[in-house]
Coordinates of N, CA and C in Angstrom, one line a residue:
X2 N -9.7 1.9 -6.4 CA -9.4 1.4 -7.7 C -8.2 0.5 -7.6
X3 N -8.1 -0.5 -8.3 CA -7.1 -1.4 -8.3 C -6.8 -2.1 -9.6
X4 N -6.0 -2.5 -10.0 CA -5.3 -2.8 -11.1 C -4.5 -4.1 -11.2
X5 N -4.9 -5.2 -12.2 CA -3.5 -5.9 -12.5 C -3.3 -6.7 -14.0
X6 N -2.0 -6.4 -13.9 CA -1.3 -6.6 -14.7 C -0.4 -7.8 -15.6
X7 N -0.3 -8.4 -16.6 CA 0.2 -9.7 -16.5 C 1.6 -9.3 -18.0
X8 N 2.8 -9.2 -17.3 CA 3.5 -8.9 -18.3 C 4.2 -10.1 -19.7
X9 N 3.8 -9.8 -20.9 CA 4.5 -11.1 -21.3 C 5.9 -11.6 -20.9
X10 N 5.7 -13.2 -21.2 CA 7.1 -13.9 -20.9 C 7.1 -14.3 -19.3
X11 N 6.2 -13.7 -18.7 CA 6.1 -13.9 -17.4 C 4.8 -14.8 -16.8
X12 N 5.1 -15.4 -15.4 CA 4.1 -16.2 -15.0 C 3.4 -15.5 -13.9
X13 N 3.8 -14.3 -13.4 CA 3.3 -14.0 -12.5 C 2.8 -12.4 -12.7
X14 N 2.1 -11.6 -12.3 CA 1.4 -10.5 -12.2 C 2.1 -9.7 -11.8
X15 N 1.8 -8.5 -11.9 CA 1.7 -6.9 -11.2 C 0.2 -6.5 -10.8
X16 N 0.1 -5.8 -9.6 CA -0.8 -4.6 -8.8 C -0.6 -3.9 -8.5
X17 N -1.6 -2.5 -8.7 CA -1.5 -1.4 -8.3 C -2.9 -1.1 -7.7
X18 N -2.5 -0.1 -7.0 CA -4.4 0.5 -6.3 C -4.0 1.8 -5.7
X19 N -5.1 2.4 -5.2 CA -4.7 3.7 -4.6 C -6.6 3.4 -4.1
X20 N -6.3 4.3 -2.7 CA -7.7 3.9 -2.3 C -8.3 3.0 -2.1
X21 N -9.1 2.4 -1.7 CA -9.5 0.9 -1.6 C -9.0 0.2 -2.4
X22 N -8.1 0.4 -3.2 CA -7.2 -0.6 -4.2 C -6.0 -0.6 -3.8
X23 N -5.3 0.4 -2.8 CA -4.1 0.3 -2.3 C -4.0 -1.0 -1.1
X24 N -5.4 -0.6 -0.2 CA -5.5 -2.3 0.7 C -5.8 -3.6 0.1
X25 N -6.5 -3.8 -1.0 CA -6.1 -4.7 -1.9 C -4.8 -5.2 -2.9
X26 N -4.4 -4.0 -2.5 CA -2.8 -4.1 -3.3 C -2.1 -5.0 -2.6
X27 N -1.7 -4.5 -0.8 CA -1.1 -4.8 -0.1 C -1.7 -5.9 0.2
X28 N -3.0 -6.1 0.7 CA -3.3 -7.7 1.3 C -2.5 -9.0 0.1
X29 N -2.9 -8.4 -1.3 CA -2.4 -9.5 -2.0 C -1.0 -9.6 -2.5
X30 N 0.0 -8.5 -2.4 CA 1.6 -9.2 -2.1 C 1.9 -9.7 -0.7
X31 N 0.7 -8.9 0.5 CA 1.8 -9.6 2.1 C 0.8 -11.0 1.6
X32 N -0.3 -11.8 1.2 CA -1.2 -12.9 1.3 C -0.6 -14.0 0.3
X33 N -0.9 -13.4 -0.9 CA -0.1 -14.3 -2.1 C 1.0 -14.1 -2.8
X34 N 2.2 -13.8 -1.8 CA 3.8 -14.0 -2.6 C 4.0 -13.9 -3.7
X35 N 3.6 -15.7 -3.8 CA 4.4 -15.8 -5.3 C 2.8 -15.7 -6.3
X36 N 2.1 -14.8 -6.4 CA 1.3 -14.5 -7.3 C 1.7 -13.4 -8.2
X37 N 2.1 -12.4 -7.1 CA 2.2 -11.0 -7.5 C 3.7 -10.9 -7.4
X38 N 4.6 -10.2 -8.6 CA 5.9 -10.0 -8.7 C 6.0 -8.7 -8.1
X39 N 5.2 -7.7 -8.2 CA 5.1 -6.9 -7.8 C 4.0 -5.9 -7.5
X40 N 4.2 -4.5 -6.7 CA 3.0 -3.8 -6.4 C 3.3 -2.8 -5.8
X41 N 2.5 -1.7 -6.5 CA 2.4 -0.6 -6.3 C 1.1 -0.1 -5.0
X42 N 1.3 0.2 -4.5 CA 0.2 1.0 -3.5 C 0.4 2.2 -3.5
X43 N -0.8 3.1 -4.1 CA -0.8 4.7 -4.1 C -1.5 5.2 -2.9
X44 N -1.0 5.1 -1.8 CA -1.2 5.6 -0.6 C -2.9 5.6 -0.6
X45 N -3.6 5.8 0.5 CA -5.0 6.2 0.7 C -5.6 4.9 1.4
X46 N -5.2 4.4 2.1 CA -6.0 3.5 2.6 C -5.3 3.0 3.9
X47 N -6.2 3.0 5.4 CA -5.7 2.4 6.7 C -5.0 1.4 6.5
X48 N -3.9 1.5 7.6 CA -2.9 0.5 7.9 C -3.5 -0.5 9.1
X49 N -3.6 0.5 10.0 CA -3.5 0.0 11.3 C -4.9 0.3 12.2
X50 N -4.6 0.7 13.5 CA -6.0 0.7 14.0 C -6.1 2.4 14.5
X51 N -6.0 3.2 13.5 CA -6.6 4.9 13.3 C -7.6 4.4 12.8
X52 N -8.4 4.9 13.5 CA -10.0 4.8 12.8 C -10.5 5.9 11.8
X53 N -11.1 6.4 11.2 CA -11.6 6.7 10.6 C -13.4 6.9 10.9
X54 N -14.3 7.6 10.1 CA -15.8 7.3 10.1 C -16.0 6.3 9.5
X55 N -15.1 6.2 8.5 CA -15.3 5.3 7.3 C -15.2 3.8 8.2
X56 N -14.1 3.8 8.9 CA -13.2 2.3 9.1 C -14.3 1.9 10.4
X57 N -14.5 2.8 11.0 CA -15.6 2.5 12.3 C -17.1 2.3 11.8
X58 N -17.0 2.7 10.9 CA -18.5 1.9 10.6 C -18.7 0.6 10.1
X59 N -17.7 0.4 9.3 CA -17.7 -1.4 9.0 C -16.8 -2.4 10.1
X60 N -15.9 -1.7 11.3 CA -15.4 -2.2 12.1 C -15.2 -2.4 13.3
X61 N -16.3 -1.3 13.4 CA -16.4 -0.5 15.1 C -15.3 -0.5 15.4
X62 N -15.0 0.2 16.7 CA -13.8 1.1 17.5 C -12.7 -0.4 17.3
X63 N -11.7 0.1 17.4 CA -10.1 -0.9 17.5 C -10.8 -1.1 19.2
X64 N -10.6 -0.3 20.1 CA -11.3 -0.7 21.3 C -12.4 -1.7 21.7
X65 N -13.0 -1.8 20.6 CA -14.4 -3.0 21.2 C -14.0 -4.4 20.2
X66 N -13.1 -4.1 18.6 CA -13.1 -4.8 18.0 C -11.6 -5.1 17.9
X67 N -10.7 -5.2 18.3 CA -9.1 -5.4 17.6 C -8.4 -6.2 17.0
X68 N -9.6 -7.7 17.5 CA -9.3 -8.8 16.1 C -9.6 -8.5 14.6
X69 N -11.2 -7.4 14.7 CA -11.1 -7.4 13.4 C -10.6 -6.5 12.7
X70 N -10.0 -5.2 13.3 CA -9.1 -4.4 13.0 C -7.4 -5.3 12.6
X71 N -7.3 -6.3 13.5 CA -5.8 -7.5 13.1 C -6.0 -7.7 11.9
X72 N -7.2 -8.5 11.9 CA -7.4 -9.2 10.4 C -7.3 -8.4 9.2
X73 N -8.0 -7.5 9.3 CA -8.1 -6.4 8.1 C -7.2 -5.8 7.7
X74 N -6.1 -5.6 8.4 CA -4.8 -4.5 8.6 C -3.7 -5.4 7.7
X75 N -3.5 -4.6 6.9 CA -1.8 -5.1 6.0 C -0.8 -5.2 6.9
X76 N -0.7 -4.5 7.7 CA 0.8 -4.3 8.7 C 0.9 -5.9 9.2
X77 N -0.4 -6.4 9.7 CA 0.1 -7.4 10.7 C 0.1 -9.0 9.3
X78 N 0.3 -8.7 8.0 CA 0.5 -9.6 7.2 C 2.2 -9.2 6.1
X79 N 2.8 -8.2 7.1 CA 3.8 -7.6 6.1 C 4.7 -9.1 6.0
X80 N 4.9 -9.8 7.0 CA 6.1 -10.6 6.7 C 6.0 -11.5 5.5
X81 N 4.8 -11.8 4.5 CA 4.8 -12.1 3.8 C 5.3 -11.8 2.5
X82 N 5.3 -10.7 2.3 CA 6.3 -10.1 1.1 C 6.8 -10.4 0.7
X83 N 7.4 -10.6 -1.0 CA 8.2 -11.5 -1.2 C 8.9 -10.6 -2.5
X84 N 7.6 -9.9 -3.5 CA 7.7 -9.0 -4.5 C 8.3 -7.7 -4.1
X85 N 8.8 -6.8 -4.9 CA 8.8 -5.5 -4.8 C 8.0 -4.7 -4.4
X86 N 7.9 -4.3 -3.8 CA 7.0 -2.9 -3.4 C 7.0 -1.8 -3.7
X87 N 6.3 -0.9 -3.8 CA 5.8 0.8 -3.8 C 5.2 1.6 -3.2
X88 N 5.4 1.8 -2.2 CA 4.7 2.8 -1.1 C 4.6 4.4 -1.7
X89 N 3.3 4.4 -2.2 CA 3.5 6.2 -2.6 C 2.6 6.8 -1.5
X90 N 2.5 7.7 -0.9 CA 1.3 8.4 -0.1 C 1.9 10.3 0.1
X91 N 0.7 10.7 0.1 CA 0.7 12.0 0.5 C 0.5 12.5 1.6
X92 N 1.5 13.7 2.1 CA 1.7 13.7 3.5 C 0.4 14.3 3.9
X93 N -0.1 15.2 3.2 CA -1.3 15.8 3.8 C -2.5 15.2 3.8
X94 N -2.4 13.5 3.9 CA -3.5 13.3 3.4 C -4.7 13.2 4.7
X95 N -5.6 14.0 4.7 CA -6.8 14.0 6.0 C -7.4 12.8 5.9
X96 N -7.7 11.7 4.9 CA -8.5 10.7 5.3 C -7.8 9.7 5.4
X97 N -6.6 9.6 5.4 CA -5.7 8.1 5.0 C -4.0 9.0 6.4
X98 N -4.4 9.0 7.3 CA -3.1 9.5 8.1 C -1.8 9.4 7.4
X99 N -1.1 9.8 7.2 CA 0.2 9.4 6.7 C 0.8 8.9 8.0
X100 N 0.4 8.7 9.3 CA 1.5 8.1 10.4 C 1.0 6.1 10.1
X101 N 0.0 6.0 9.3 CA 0.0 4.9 8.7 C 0.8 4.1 7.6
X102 N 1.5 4.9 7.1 CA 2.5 4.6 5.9 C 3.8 4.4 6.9
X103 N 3.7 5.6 8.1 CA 5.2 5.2 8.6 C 5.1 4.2 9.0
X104 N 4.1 3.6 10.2 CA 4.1 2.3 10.8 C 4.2 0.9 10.1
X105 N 3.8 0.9 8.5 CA 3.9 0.2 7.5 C 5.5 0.1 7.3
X106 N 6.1 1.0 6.9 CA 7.2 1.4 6.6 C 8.3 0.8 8.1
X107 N 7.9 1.3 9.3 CA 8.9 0.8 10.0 C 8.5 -1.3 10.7
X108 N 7.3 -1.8 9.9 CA 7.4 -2.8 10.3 C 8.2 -3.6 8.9
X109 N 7.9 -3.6 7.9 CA 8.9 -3.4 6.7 C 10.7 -3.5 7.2
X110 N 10.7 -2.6 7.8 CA 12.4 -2.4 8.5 C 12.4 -3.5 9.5
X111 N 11.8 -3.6 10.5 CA 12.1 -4.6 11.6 C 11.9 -6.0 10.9
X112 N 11.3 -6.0 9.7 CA 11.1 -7.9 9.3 C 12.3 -7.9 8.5
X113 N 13.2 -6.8 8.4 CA 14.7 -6.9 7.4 C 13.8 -6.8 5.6
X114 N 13.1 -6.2 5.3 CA 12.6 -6.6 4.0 C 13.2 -5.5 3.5
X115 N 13.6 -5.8 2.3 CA 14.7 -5.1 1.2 C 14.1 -4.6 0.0
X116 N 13.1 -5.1 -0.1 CA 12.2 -5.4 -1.5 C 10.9 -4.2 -1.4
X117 N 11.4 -2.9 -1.3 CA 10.5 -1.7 -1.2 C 10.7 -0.7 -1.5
X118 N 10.0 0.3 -2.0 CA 10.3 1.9 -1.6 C 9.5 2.3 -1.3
X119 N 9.7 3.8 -0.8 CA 8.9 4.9 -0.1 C 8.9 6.0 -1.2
X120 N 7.7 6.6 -1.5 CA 7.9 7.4 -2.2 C 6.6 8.2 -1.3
X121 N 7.3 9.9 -0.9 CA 6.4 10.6 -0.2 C 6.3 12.1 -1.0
X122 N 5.0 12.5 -0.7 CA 4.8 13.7 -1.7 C 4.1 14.7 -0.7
X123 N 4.9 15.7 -0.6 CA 4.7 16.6 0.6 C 3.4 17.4 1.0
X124 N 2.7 17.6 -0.5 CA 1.4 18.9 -0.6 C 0.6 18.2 -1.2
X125 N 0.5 16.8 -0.9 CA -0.7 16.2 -1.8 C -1.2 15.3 -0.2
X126 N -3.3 15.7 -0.9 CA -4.0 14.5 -0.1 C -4.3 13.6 -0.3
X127 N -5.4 13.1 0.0 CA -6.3 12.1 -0.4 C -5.9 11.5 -1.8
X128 N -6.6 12.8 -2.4 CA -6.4 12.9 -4.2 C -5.5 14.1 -4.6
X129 N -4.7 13.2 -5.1 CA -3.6 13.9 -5.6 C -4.1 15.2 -6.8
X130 N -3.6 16.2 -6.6 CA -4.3 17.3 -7.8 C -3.2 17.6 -8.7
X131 N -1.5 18.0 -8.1 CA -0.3 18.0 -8.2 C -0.1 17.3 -9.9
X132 N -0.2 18.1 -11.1 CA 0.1 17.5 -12.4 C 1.5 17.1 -12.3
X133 N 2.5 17.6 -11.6 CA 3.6 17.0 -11.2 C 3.7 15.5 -10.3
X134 N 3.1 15.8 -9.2 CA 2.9 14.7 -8.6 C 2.2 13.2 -8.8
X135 N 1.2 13.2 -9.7 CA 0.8 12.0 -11.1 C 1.5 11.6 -11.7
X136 N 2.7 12.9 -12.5 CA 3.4 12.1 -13.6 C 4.9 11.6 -12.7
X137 N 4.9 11.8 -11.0 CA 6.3 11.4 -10.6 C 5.0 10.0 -10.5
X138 N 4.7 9.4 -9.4 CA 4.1 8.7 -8.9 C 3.4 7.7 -10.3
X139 N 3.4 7.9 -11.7 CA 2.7 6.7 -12.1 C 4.0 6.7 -12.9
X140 N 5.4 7.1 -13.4 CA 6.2 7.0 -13.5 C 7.1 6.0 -12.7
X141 N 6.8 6.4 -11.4 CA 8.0 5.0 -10.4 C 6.9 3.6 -10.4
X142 N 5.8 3.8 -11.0 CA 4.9 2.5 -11.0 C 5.3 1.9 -12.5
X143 N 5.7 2.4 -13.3 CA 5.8 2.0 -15.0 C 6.8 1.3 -15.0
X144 N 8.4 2.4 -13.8 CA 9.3 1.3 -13.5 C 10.0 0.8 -13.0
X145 N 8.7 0.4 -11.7 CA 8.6 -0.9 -10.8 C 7.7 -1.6 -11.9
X146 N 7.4 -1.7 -12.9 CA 6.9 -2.7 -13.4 C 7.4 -3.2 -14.4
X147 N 8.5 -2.2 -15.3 CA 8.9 -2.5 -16.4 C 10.2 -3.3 -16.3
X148 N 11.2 -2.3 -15.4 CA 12.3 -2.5 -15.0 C 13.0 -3.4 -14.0
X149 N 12.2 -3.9 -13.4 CA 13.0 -4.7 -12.4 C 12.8 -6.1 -12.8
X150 N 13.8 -7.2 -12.6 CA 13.7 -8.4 -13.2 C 12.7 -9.4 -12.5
X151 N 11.6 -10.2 -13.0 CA 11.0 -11.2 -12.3 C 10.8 -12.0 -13.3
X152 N 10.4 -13.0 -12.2 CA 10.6 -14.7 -13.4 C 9.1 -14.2 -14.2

């Protein structure tokens, strides 16, 4: 799922996703900068080249394929960032590695980018169940979207 947003007075958008909407999140702040002011990504979706059943069937192995695991991967488009970010993910999550968030997270650090957070939730997977964990998690998305200033 994925989401966007267009706040009045403003020329530019907000995105959110989680799941197939969280790599659509990220392709479109690292791809189009100045589109998106900002964006949320609710964890659940490959970074890099962990495969999955899921990721190996439309991609075959990072081994036979690694251009098109390049292409496809947010990490190797992070330097484009320009908006705010939201990194939410759950540590437990079985289909979406959380060692994908870190490697996001420490390419983020090596490009010097300032314009992010991390937000990690210790006992949540895939799908978050945690009625706590919803209302923290779409709470820091209301204000990363409300609160921070963009043209």
């Amino acid at each position: 799922m994925a989401g966007v947003a267009a706040w009045r007075g403003s020329e530019t958008y907000r995105i959110y996703g989680g799941s197939y909407g969280g790599f659509i999140t990220l392709m479109a702040m690292f791809t189009t900068p100045d589109v998106f002011a900002a964006g949320a990504r609710y964890g659940r979706q490959r970074l890099g080249q962990l495969q999955s059943r899921y990721t190996s069937n439309i991609l075959n192995l990072p081994q036979k394929d690694l251009e098109a695991y390049k292409k496809s991967s947010p990490i190797y488009f992070a330097e484009g960032l320009k908006g705010a970010l939201l990194i939410c993910h759950g540590m437990v999550d079985t289909n979406v590695h959380f060692q994908d968030t870190v490697r996001l997270t420490q390419r983020l650090i090596e490009l010097h980018k300032e314009n992010w957070e991390l937000a990690v939730f210790p006992v949540e997977n895939h799908g978050f169940v945690q009625p706590s964990s919803w209302a923290d998690e779409y709470r820091r998305i209301l204000d990363l979207f409300e609160k921070k200033p963009y043209s």
